PDB file of C-alpha atoms in Angstrom:
ATOM      1  CA  MET A 937     -24.755  49.525 -53.336  1.00  0.00           C
ATOM      2  CA  SER A 938     -24.798  48.026 -57.096  1.00  0.00           C
ATOM      3  CA  GLY A 939     -25.850  44.961 -58.342  1.00  0.00           C
ATOM      4  CA  GLU A 940     -22.508  43.249 -58.517  1.00  0.00           C
ATOM      5  CA  PRO A 941     -22.540  39.564 -58.216  1.00  0.00           C
ATOM      6  CA  LEU A 942     -21.859  38.163 -55.182  1.00  0.00           C
ATOM      7  CA  ARG A 943     -19.106  36.175 -54.067  1.00  0.00           C
ATOM      8  CA  ILE A 944     -19.988  32.270 -53.625  1.00  0.00           C
ATOM      9  CA  LEU A 945     -18.216  30.763 -50.696  1.00  0.00           C
ATOM     10  CA  TYR A 946     -20.100  27.219 -51.322  1.00  0.00           C
ATOM     11  CA  GLN A 947     -22.517  25.675 -53.295  1.00  0.00           C
ATOM     12  CA  ASP A 948     -24.352  22.402 -53.786  1.00  0.00           C
ATOM     13  CA  GLU A 949     -27.619  21.186 -55.070  1.00  0.00           C
ATOM     14  CA  GLN A 950     -29.475  22.285 -52.165  1.00  0.00           C
ATOM     15  CA  LEU A 951     -27.810  25.402 -50.597  1.00  0.00           C
ATOM     16  CA  VAL A 952     -25.554  28.066 -51.419  1.00  0.00           C
ATOM     17  CA  ALA A 953     -23.512  30.372 -48.923  1.00  0.00           C
ATOM     18  CA  VAL A 954     -22.413  33.896 -50.292  1.00  0.00           C
ATOM     19  CA  HIS A 955     -20.543  37.026 -49.066  1.00  0.00           C
ATOM     20  CA  LYS A 956     -22.724  39.891 -48.396  1.00  0.00           C
ATOM     21  CA  PRO A 957     -21.060  43.026 -48.355  1.00  0.00           C
ATOM     22  CA  SER A 958     -21.323  45.763 -46.110  1.00  0.00           C
ATOM     23  CA  GLY A 959     -24.735  47.905 -46.840  1.00  0.00           C
ATOM     24  CA  LEU A 960     -26.793  45.487 -48.867  1.00  0.00           C
ATOM     25  CA  LEU A 961     -29.999  44.321 -47.675  1.00  0.00           C
ATOM     26  CA  VAL A 962     -31.248  40.832 -47.568  1.00  0.00           C
ATOM     27  CA  HIS A 963     -34.436  41.047 -49.359  1.00  0.00           C
ATOM     28  CA  ARG A 964     -37.023  43.831 -49.368  1.00  0.00           C
ATOM     29  CA  THR A 965     -38.308  45.682 -45.979  1.00  0.00           C
ATOM     30  CA  ALA A 966     -41.151  48.238 -45.076  1.00  0.00           C
ATOM     31  CA  LEU A 967     -37.802  50.139 -43.456  1.00  0.00           C
ATOM     32  CA  ALA A 968     -36.128  50.696 -46.881  1.00  0.00           C
ATOM     33  CA  ARG A 969     -39.084  51.201 -49.388  1.00  0.00           C
ATOM     34  CA  GLY A 970     -36.673  53.605 -51.998  1.00  0.00           C
ATOM     35  CA  GLU A 971     -34.278  50.544 -52.297  1.00  0.00           C
ATOM     36  CA  THR A 972     -33.940  48.517 -55.204  1.00  0.00           C
ATOM     37  CA  CYS A 973     -31.332  45.866 -54.834  1.00  0.00           C
ATOM     38  CA  PHE A 974     -31.270  43.213 -52.572  1.00  0.00           C
ATOM     39  CA  ALA A 975     -28.988  39.911 -51.912  1.00  0.00           C
ATOM     40  CA  LEU A 976     -32.001  37.577 -52.764  1.00  0.00           C
ATOM     41  CA  GLN A 977     -32.811  39.548 -56.046  1.00  0.00           C
ATOM     42  CA  ILE A 978     -28.756  39.558 -57.068  1.00  0.00           C
ATOM     43  CA  LEU A 979     -28.405  35.788 -56.286  1.00  0.00           C
ATOM     44  CA  ARG A 980     -31.592  34.922 -57.837  1.00  0.00           C
ATOM     45  CA  ASP A 981     -30.357  36.175 -61.029  1.00  0.00           C
ATOM     46  CA  GLN A 982     -26.950  35.151 -60.840  1.00  0.00           C
ATOM     47  CA  LEU A 983     -27.788  31.816 -60.408  1.00  0.00           C
ATOM     48  CA  GLY A 984     -30.936  31.647 -62.698  1.00  0.00           C
ATOM     49  CA  GLN A 985     -33.191  30.276 -60.284  1.00  0.00           C
ATOM     50  CA  ARG A 986     -35.367  30.895 -57.252  1.00  0.00           C
ATOM     51  CA  VAL A 987     -33.618  31.238 -53.732  1.00  0.00           C
ATOM     52  CA  TYR A 988     -34.668  30.950 -50.212  1.00  0.00           C
ATOM     53  CA  PRO A 989     -32.993  33.169 -47.394  1.00  0.00           C
ATOM     54  CA  VAL A 990     -33.044  31.042 -43.872  1.00  0.00           C
ATOM     55  CA  HIS A 991     -31.610  33.686 -41.839  1.00  0.00           C
ATOM     56  CA  ARG A 992     -30.399  37.519 -42.094  1.00  0.00           C
ATOM     57  CA  LEU A 993     -27.909  40.096 -41.536  1.00  0.00           C
ATOM     58  CA  ASP A 994     -28.170  43.502 -40.693  1.00  0.00           C
ATOM     59  CA  ARG A 995     -27.759  45.701 -43.676  1.00  0.00           C
ATOM     60  CA  PRO A 996     -24.189  47.306 -42.182  1.00  0.00           C
ATOM     61  CA  THR A 997     -22.882  44.069 -41.495  1.00  0.00           C
ATOM     62  CA  SER A 998     -21.219  42.061 -43.891  1.00  0.00           C
ATOM     63  CA  GLY A 999     -20.324  38.333 -44.274  1.00  0.00           C
ATOM     64  CA  ILE A1000     -21.513  34.937 -44.414  1.00  0.00           C
ATOM     65  CA  LEU A1001     -25.145  34.625 -45.879  1.00  0.00           C
ATOM     66  CA  LEU A1002     -26.766  31.431 -45.991  1.00  0.00           C
ATOM     67  CA  PHE A1003     -29.650  30.306 -48.811  1.00  0.00           C
ATOM     68  CA  ALA A1004     -31.490  27.304 -49.952  1.00  0.00           C
ATOM     69  CA  LEU A1005     -32.195  26.194 -53.006  1.00  0.00           C
ATOM     70  CA  THR A1006     -35.235  24.193 -52.433  1.00  0.00           C
ATOM     71  CA  PRO A1007     -37.902  24.515 -50.174  1.00  0.00           C
ATOM     72  CA  ASP A1008     -37.594  21.451 -47.987  1.00  0.00           C
ATOM     73  CA  MET A1009     -33.811  22.597 -47.378  1.00  0.00           C
ATOM     74  CA  ALA A1010     -35.185  25.680 -46.467  1.00  0.00           C
ATOM     75  CA  SER A1011     -37.420  24.233 -44.099  1.00  0.00           C
ATOM     76  CA  ALA A1012     -34.624  21.914 -42.529  1.00  0.00           C
ATOM     77  CA  LEU A1013     -31.996  24.765 -42.085  1.00  0.00           C
ATOM     78  CA  ALA A1014     -34.507  27.311 -40.490  1.00  0.00           C
ATOM     79  CA  SER A1015     -35.236  24.581 -37.947  1.00  0.00           C
ATOM     80  CA  GLN A1016     -31.422  24.527 -37.358  1.00  0.00           C
ATOM     81  CA  PHE A1017     -31.446  28.581 -36.864  1.00  0.00           C
ATOM     82  CA  SER A1018     -34.503  28.286 -34.580  1.00  0.00           C
ATOM     83  CA  ALA A1019     -33.044  25.654 -32.123  1.00  0.00           C
ATOM     84  CA  GLN A1020     -29.678  27.477 -32.198  1.00  0.00           C
ATOM     85  CA  ARG A1021     -27.802  24.588 -33.336  1.00  0.00           C
ATOM     86  CA  VAL A1022     -25.857  26.655 -35.791  1.00  0.00           C
ATOM     87  CA  LYS A1023     -22.558  28.093 -34.980  1.00  0.00           C
ATOM     88  CA  LYS A1024     -21.528  31.849 -35.851  1.00  0.00           C
ATOM     89  CA  ARG A1025     -18.664  33.484 -35.353  1.00  0.00           C
ATOM     90  CA  TYR A1026     -18.039  37.487 -36.289  1.00  0.00           C
ATOM     91  CA  LEU A1027     -15.543  40.199 -35.444  1.00  0.00           C
ATOM     92  CA  ALA A1028     -15.936  43.689 -34.146  1.00  0.00           C
ATOM     93  CA  VAL A1029     -13.613  46.534 -33.558  1.00  0.00           C
ATOM     94  CA  VAL A1030     -15.193  48.486 -30.603  1.00  0.00           C
ATOM     95  CA  ARG A1031     -13.952  51.348 -28.604  1.00  0.00           C
ATOM     96  CA  GLY A1032     -11.780  50.572 -25.369  1.00  0.00           C
ATOM     97  CA  ILE A1033      -9.908  47.264 -24.256  1.00  0.00           C
ATOM     98  CA  GLY A1034     -12.432  44.800 -24.324  1.00  0.00           C
ATOM     99  CA  PRO A1035     -12.268  41.848 -21.652  1.00  0.00           C
ATOM    100  CA  GLU A1036     -10.135  39.209 -22.598  1.00  0.00           C
ATOM    101  CA  GLN A1037     -13.109  36.444 -22.371  1.00  0.00           C
ATOM    102  CA  GLU A1038     -16.439  36.898 -21.207  1.00  0.00           C
ATOM    103  CA  CYS A1039     -20.030  35.606 -21.684  1.00  0.00           C
ATOM    104  CA  ILE A1040     -22.638  38.328 -21.667  1.00  0.00           C
ATOM    105  CA  ASP A1041     -25.967  36.996 -20.576  1.00  0.00           C
ATOM    106  CA  TRP A1042     -28.311  39.884 -20.546  1.00  0.00           C
ATOM    107  CA  PRO A1043     -32.030  39.149 -21.658  1.00  0.00           C
ATOM    108  CA  LEU A1044     -33.081  41.984 -24.882  1.00  0.00           C
ATOM    109  CA  ARG A1045     -36.444  43.297 -25.672  1.00  0.00           C
ATOM    110  CA  GLU A1046     -37.214  43.066 -29.152  1.00  0.00           C
ATOM    111  CA  GLU A1047     -36.918  46.337 -31.569  1.00  0.00           C
ATOM    112  CA  ASP A1048     -39.727  45.836 -34.460  1.00  0.00           C
ATOM    113  CA  GLY A1049     -40.806  49.120 -34.319  1.00  0.00           C
ATOM    114  CA  ARG A1050     -44.567  48.270 -34.039  1.00  0.00           C
ATOM    115  CA  ARG A1051     -44.797  49.274 -30.494  1.00  0.00           C
ATOM    116  CA  PRO A1052     -42.544  50.479 -27.744  1.00  0.00           C
ATOM    117  CA  LYS A1053     -39.487  48.534 -26.831  1.00  0.00           C
ATOM    118  CA  ALA A1054     -40.584  48.765 -23.388  1.00  0.00           C
ATOM    119  CA  GLU A1055     -43.674  47.071 -23.636  1.00  0.00           C
ATOM    120  CA  MET A1056     -41.826  43.935 -25.510  1.00  0.00           C
ATOM    121  CA  PRO A1057     -40.945  41.114 -23.511  1.00  0.00           C
ATOM    122  CA  ALA A1058     -37.437  40.434 -22.885  1.00  0.00           C
ATOM    123  CA  GLN A1059     -35.842  37.181 -24.111  1.00  0.00           C
ATOM    124  CA  PRO A1060     -32.716  35.322 -23.065  1.00  0.00           C
ATOM    125  CA  ALA A1061     -29.701  36.181 -24.981  1.00  0.00           C
ATOM    126  CA  ARG A1062     -26.141  35.290 -24.531  1.00  0.00           C
ATOM    127  CA  THR A1063     -23.190  36.420 -26.544  1.00  0.00           C
ATOM    128  CA  GLU A1064     -19.380  34.794 -25.600  1.00  0.00           C
ATOM    129  CA  ILE A1065     -17.032  37.502 -26.679  1.00  0.00           C
ATOM    130  CA  HIS A1066     -12.681  37.220 -26.261  1.00  0.00           C
ATOM    131  CA  ARG A1067     -10.428  39.983 -27.062  1.00  0.00           C
ATOM    132  CA  LEU A1068      -8.128  38.794 -29.861  1.00  0.00           C
ATOM    133  CA  ASP A1069      -6.257  42.136 -30.013  1.00  0.00           C
ATOM    134  CA  SER A1070      -6.046  46.013 -29.065  1.00  0.00           C
ATOM    135  CA  VAL A1071      -4.509  48.891 -30.081  1.00  0.00           C
ATOM    136  CA  GLU A1072      -3.692  52.390 -28.230  1.00  0.00           C
ATOM    137  CA  LEU A1073      -3.416  55.625 -30.777  1.00  0.00           C
ATOM    138  CA  PRO A1074      -1.540  58.485 -29.494  1.00  0.00           C
ATOM    139  CA  ILE A1075      -4.546  60.680 -30.299  1.00  0.00           C
ATOM    140  CA  ALA A1076      -7.153  62.410 -27.505  1.00  0.00           C
ATOM    141  CA  ILE A1077     -10.565  61.627 -28.482  1.00  0.00           C
ATOM    142  CA  ASP A1078     -13.456  62.608 -25.847  1.00  0.00           C
ATOM    143  CA  ARG A1079     -11.922  63.072 -22.337  1.00  0.00           C
ATOM    144  CA  TYR A1080      -8.921  60.542 -22.890  1.00  0.00           C
ATOM    145  CA  PRO A1081      -5.744  61.478 -24.203  1.00  0.00           C
ATOM    146  CA  GLN A1082      -5.681  58.138 -26.003  1.00  0.00           C
ATOM    147  CA  ALA A1083      -7.590  56.333 -27.907  1.00  0.00           C
ATOM    148  CA  ARG A1084      -7.910  52.713 -27.369  1.00  0.00           C
ATOM    149  CA  TYR A1085      -9.736  50.327 -29.283  1.00  0.00           C
ATOM    150  CA  SER A1086     -10.298  46.196 -29.607  1.00  0.00           C
ATOM    151  CA  LEU A1087     -10.447  43.654 -31.852  1.00  0.00           C
ATOM    152  CA  MET A1088     -13.149  41.066 -30.655  1.00  0.00           C
ATOM    153  CA  GLU A1089     -14.713  37.594 -31.515  1.00  0.00           C
ATOM    154  CA  ALA A1090     -18.108  37.150 -30.763  1.00  0.00           C
ATOM    155  CA  LEU A1091     -20.207  33.949 -30.767  1.00  0.00           C
ATOM    156  CA  PRO A1092     -23.639  34.669 -30.344  1.00  0.00           C
ATOM    157  CA  LEU A1093     -25.315  31.685 -28.646  1.00  0.00           C
ATOM    158  CA  THR A1094     -28.867  33.100 -28.974  1.00  0.00           C
ATOM    159  CA  GLY A1095     -30.190  35.229 -32.467  1.00  0.00           C
ATOM    160  CA  ARG A1096     -31.958  38.230 -30.988  1.00  0.00           C
ATOM    161  CA  ARG A1097     -32.130  41.109 -33.154  1.00  0.00           C
ATOM    162  CA  HIS A1098     -28.593  43.231 -33.135  1.00  0.00           C
ATOM    163  CA  GLN A1099     -28.091  41.136 -30.272  1.00  0.00           C
ATOM    164  CA  ILE A1100     -23.649  41.470 -30.590  1.00  0.00           C
ATOM    165  CA  ARG A1101     -23.982  45.150 -31.108  1.00  0.00           C
ATOM    166  CA  ARG A1102     -26.441  45.910 -28.298  1.00  0.00           C
ATOM    167  CA  HIS A1103     -24.779  43.596 -25.950  1.00  0.00           C
ATOM    168  CA  LEU A1104     -21.470  45.039 -26.470  1.00  0.00           C
ATOM    169  CA  SER A1105     -22.580  48.484 -26.208  1.00  0.00           C
ATOM    170  CA  ARG A1106     -24.299  47.745 -22.948  1.00  0.00           C
ATOM    171  CA  ARG A1107     -21.182  46.166 -21.743  1.00  0.00           C
ATOM    172  CA  GLY A1108     -19.219  49.418 -22.443  1.00  0.00           C
ATOM    173  CA  TYR A1109     -17.651  48.620 -25.978  1.00  0.00           C
ATOM    174  CA  PRO A1110     -19.879  50.045 -28.500  1.00  0.00           C
ATOM    175  CA  ILE A1111     -18.821  48.581 -31.755  1.00  0.00           C
ATOM    176  CA  ILE A1112     -17.145  51.349 -33.964  1.00  0.00           C
ATOM    177  CA  GLY A1113     -19.477  52.733 -36.833  1.00  0.00           C
ATOM    178  CA  ASP A1114     -22.870  51.635 -34.814  1.00  0.00           C
ATOM    179  CA  ALA A1115     -24.889  54.970 -35.507  1.00  0.00           C
ATOM    180  CA  LYS A1116     -27.651  53.611 -32.800  1.00  0.00           C
ATOM    181  CA  HIS A1117     -25.380  52.002 -30.344  1.00  0.00           C
ATOM    182  CA  GLY A1118     -22.340  53.324 -30.562  1.00  0.00           C
ATOM    183  CA  LYS A1119     -20.462  56.550 -29.932  1.00  0.00           C
ATOM    184  CA  GLY A1120     -20.496  59.242 -32.665  1.00  0.00           C
ATOM    185  CA  VAL A1121     -17.390  61.038 -31.725  1.00  0.00           C
ATOM    186  CA  HIS A1122     -15.135  57.551 -32.255  1.00  0.00           C
ATOM    187  CA  ASN A1123     -17.365  56.783 -35.239  1.00  0.00           C
ATOM    188  CA  ARG A1124     -16.453  60.150 -36.704  1.00  0.00           C
ATOM    189  CA  PHE A1125     -12.777  59.669 -36.138  1.00  0.00           C
ATOM    190  CA  PHE A1126     -12.461  56.342 -38.049  1.00  0.00           C
ATOM    191  CA  ARG A1127     -14.779  58.096 -40.834  1.00  0.00           C
ATOM    192  CA  GLU A1128     -12.705  61.174 -40.986  1.00  0.00           C
ATOM    193  CA  ARG A1129      -8.983  60.155 -40.039  1.00  0.00           C
ATOM    194  CA  LEU A1130      -8.760  56.561 -40.852  1.00  0.00           C
ATOM    195  CA  ASP A1131     -11.651  56.031 -44.014  1.00  0.00           C
ATOM    196  CA  CYS A1132     -13.872  53.679 -42.713  1.00  0.00           C
ATOM    197  CA  SER A1133     -17.017  54.758 -42.024  1.00  0.00           C
ATOM    198  CA  ARG A1134     -18.985  51.593 -42.063  1.00  0.00           C
ATOM    199  CA  LEU A1135     -19.977  49.330 -39.163  1.00  0.00           C
ATOM    200  CA  LEU A1136     -17.040  47.394 -38.022  1.00  0.00           C
ATOM    201  CA  LEU A1137     -18.849  44.049 -37.779  1.00  0.00           C
ATOM    202  CA  ALA A1138     -18.450  40.829 -39.897  1.00  0.00           C
ATOM    203  CA  ALA A1139     -19.759  37.624 -40.073  1.00  0.00           C
ATOM    204  CA  VAL A1140     -16.977  35.393 -40.689  1.00  0.00           C
ATOM    205  CA  GLY A1141     -17.750  31.829 -39.647  1.00  0.00           C
ATOM    206  CA  LEU A1142     -20.880  29.804 -40.062  1.00  0.00           C
ATOM    207  CA  SER A1143     -21.435  26.040 -39.093  1.00  0.00           C
ATOM    208  CA  ILE A1144     -24.190  23.954 -39.918  1.00  0.00           C
ATOM    209  CA  LEU A1145     -25.013  20.318 -40.031  1.00  0.00           C
ATOM    210  CA  HIS A1146     -25.839  19.753 -43.689  1.00  0.00           C
ATOM    211  CA  PRO A1147     -29.281  17.791 -43.866  1.00  0.00           C
ATOM    212  CA  THR A1148     -28.621  15.994 -46.439  1.00  0.00           C
ATOM    213  CA  PHE A1149     -24.815  14.650 -45.991  1.00  0.00           C
ATOM    214  CA  GLN A1150     -25.301  14.535 -42.181  1.00  0.00           C
ATOM    215  CA  ALA A1151     -21.749  15.784 -42.035  1.00  0.00           C
ATOM    216  CA  THR A1152     -20.662  19.203 -40.551  1.00  0.00           C
ATOM    217  CA  LEU A1153     -20.337  22.015 -42.862  1.00  0.00           C
ATOM    218  CA  ASN A1154     -17.721  24.956 -41.508  1.00  0.00           C
ATOM    219  CA  LEU A1155     -17.879  28.129 -43.702  1.00  0.00           C
ATOM    220  CA  SER A1156     -15.425  30.902 -43.339  1.00  0.00           C
ATOM    221  CA  ALA A1157     -15.470  34.604 -45.265  1.00  0.00           C
ATOM    222  CA  ALA A1158     -12.659  37.091 -45.790  1.00  0.00           C
ATOM    223  CA  LEU A1159     -13.633  40.752 -45.104  1.00  0.00           C
ATOM    224  CA  ASP A1160     -14.636  43.495 -47.292  1.00  0.00           C
ATOM    225  CA  THR A1161     -12.036  45.384 -48.620  1.00  0.00           C
ATOM    226  CA  ASP A1162     -11.954  48.393 -46.231  1.00  0.00           C
ATOM    227  CA  MET A1163     -12.093  46.314 -43.460  1.00  0.00           C
ATOM    228  CA  SER A1164      -9.254  44.708 -44.370  1.00  0.00           C
ATOM    229  CA  ARG A1165      -7.429  47.418 -45.057  1.00  0.00           C
ATOM    230  CA  LEU A1166      -8.184  48.986 -41.702  1.00  0.00           C
ATOM    231  CA  PHE A1167      -6.957  45.795 -39.969  1.00  0.00           C
ATOM    232  CA  ASP A1168      -3.413  46.176 -42.069  1.00  0.00           C
ATOM    233  CA  ARG A1169      -3.489  49.691 -40.782  1.00  0.00           C
ATOM    234  CA  LEU A1170      -3.847  48.926 -37.032  1.00  0.00           C
ATOM    235  CA  GLY A1171      -1.454  45.838 -37.296  1.00  0.00           C
ATOM    236  CA  TRP A1172      -4.142  43.186 -36.997  1.00  0.00           C
ATOM    237  CA  SER A1173      -3.349  41.691 -40.273  1.00  0.00           C
ATOM    238  CA  GLY A1174      -2.577  38.426 -38.634  1.00  0.00           C
ATOM    239  CA  HIS A1175      -6.178  38.197 -37.413  1.00  0.00           C
ATOM    240  CA  LEU A1176      -7.718  38.508 -41.018  1.00  0.00           C
ATOM    241  CA  PRO A1177      -9.967  35.310 -42.147  1.00  0.00           C
ATOM    242  CA  GLU A1178     -10.022  34.003 -45.491  1.00  0.00           C
ATOM    243  CA  ASN A1179     -12.919  32.204 -47.879  1.00  0.00           C
ATOM    244  CA  GLY A1180     -13.466  28.732 -47.773  1.00  0.00           C
ATOM    245  CA  ALA A1181     -15.328  25.741 -46.768  1.00  0.00           C
ATOM    246  CA  ARG A1182     -14.606  22.642 -44.878  1.00  0.00           C
ATOM    247  CA  TRP A1183     -16.011  19.378 -43.910  1.00  0.00           C
ATOM    248  CA  GLN A1184     -16.048  17.993 -40.741  1.00  0.00           C
ATOM    249  CA  ASP A1185     -16.828  14.298 -40.004  1.00  0.00           C
ATOM    250  CA  ALA A1186     -17.669  14.045 -43.781  1.00  0.00           C
ATOM    251  CA  GLN A1187     -18.456  10.521 -44.814  1.00  0.00           C
ATOM    252  CA  GLN A1188     -21.188  10.768 -47.197  1.00  0.00           C
ATOM    253  CA  ALA A1189     -20.516  14.381 -48.409  1.00  0.00           C
ATOM    254  CA  PRO A1190     -18.937  14.305 -52.273  1.00  0.00           C
ATOM    255  CA  LEU A1191     -15.867  15.470 -53.676  1.00  0.00           C
ATOM    256  CA  SER A1192     -17.834  17.527 -55.932  1.00  0.00           C
ATOM    257  CA  SER A1193     -19.554  19.750 -53.464  1.00  0.00           C
ATOM    258  CA  LEU A1194     -16.343  21.089 -52.334  1.00  0.00           C
ATOM    259  CA  SER A1195     -14.925  21.619 -55.618  1.00  0.00           C
ATOM    260  CA  SER A1196     -17.793  24.330 -56.098  1.00  0.00           C
ATOM    261  CA  THR A1197     -16.195  26.275 -53.483  1.00  0.00           C
ATOM    262  CA  SER A1198     -15.263  29.988 -55.116  1.00  0.00           C
ATOM    263  CA  LEU A1199     -12.416  31.354 -53.439  1.00  0.00           C
TER     264      LEU A1199
END
C-alpha cells in the first residue's frame, strides 16, 4: 500500500471525510508493527495539519473515513459514534442467496486478542441487512453444482468490532474475501477466477449531525476500482454508489463547505 493522496469526499474548517482504500491501516497498531503507511499519516501530510480519527475501518474494508481537524470537533464527533447516533451503510458480497430483509440481533464478544474471547462479556449487536441483488454462476464449487452470491446492504445499528463480518458469517452468508470468518474455497474462486482477492466489504454511506451547523451531512463513497469492476462483471453496475456530500435540513451550513467536496 503506497502513500498516495487520499480522495477527499468533504472538507470544511473542522472536519474532513476521505475514501480509504482496501488494505490501508487507519493508524499505527501493535498488530502490524512492520507497517509504515497509515491513513492518518497520509492525510496529515496531504493537508499539512494535524488530524484526529474519530472512528475506524478494518484494514481490508474500504470506504468513508472521517477525521476531525480540531480537538473539540474530535470530541463532539466521537460522542456521536459512542451514542450510536451515526448512520452507516455498507455493501457486501456474500456467499449464497441472502435474506431479502432481516435484522440480525446477536450479541458479540470482543476480539481484542488480550485474553480468550470466551472470557469477554457478550455485548448487544444489531445489524439490518437487505439483499439488493444476486447471481447464480454455472460453476461447481464445494458440494453444489452452481455458485450463488448476493449483494447485501448492511446497516449496523451498533458498532462492535468486525460486527458485519461476524453477523453475516454466523447467519450463513459469509463475506467473500474474509479470511477469518469466510470460506476459503469461495475466496479462492474470486481470487483466481474473478481477479478479486480483497474483502468485499465497503463503507459507502455515513450520516452525521454536523456539530457546528446543526444540520445532517450525508456522505457517500464510490467503490474501489477492483470492486467496481467486479460489480460490472456480475451485472450489478446499477448498484454502484457515487462520491458525494449532501446536506439535509441545512439552514446554517455555508455553500462554501459544499463546494469543497472533491468528486
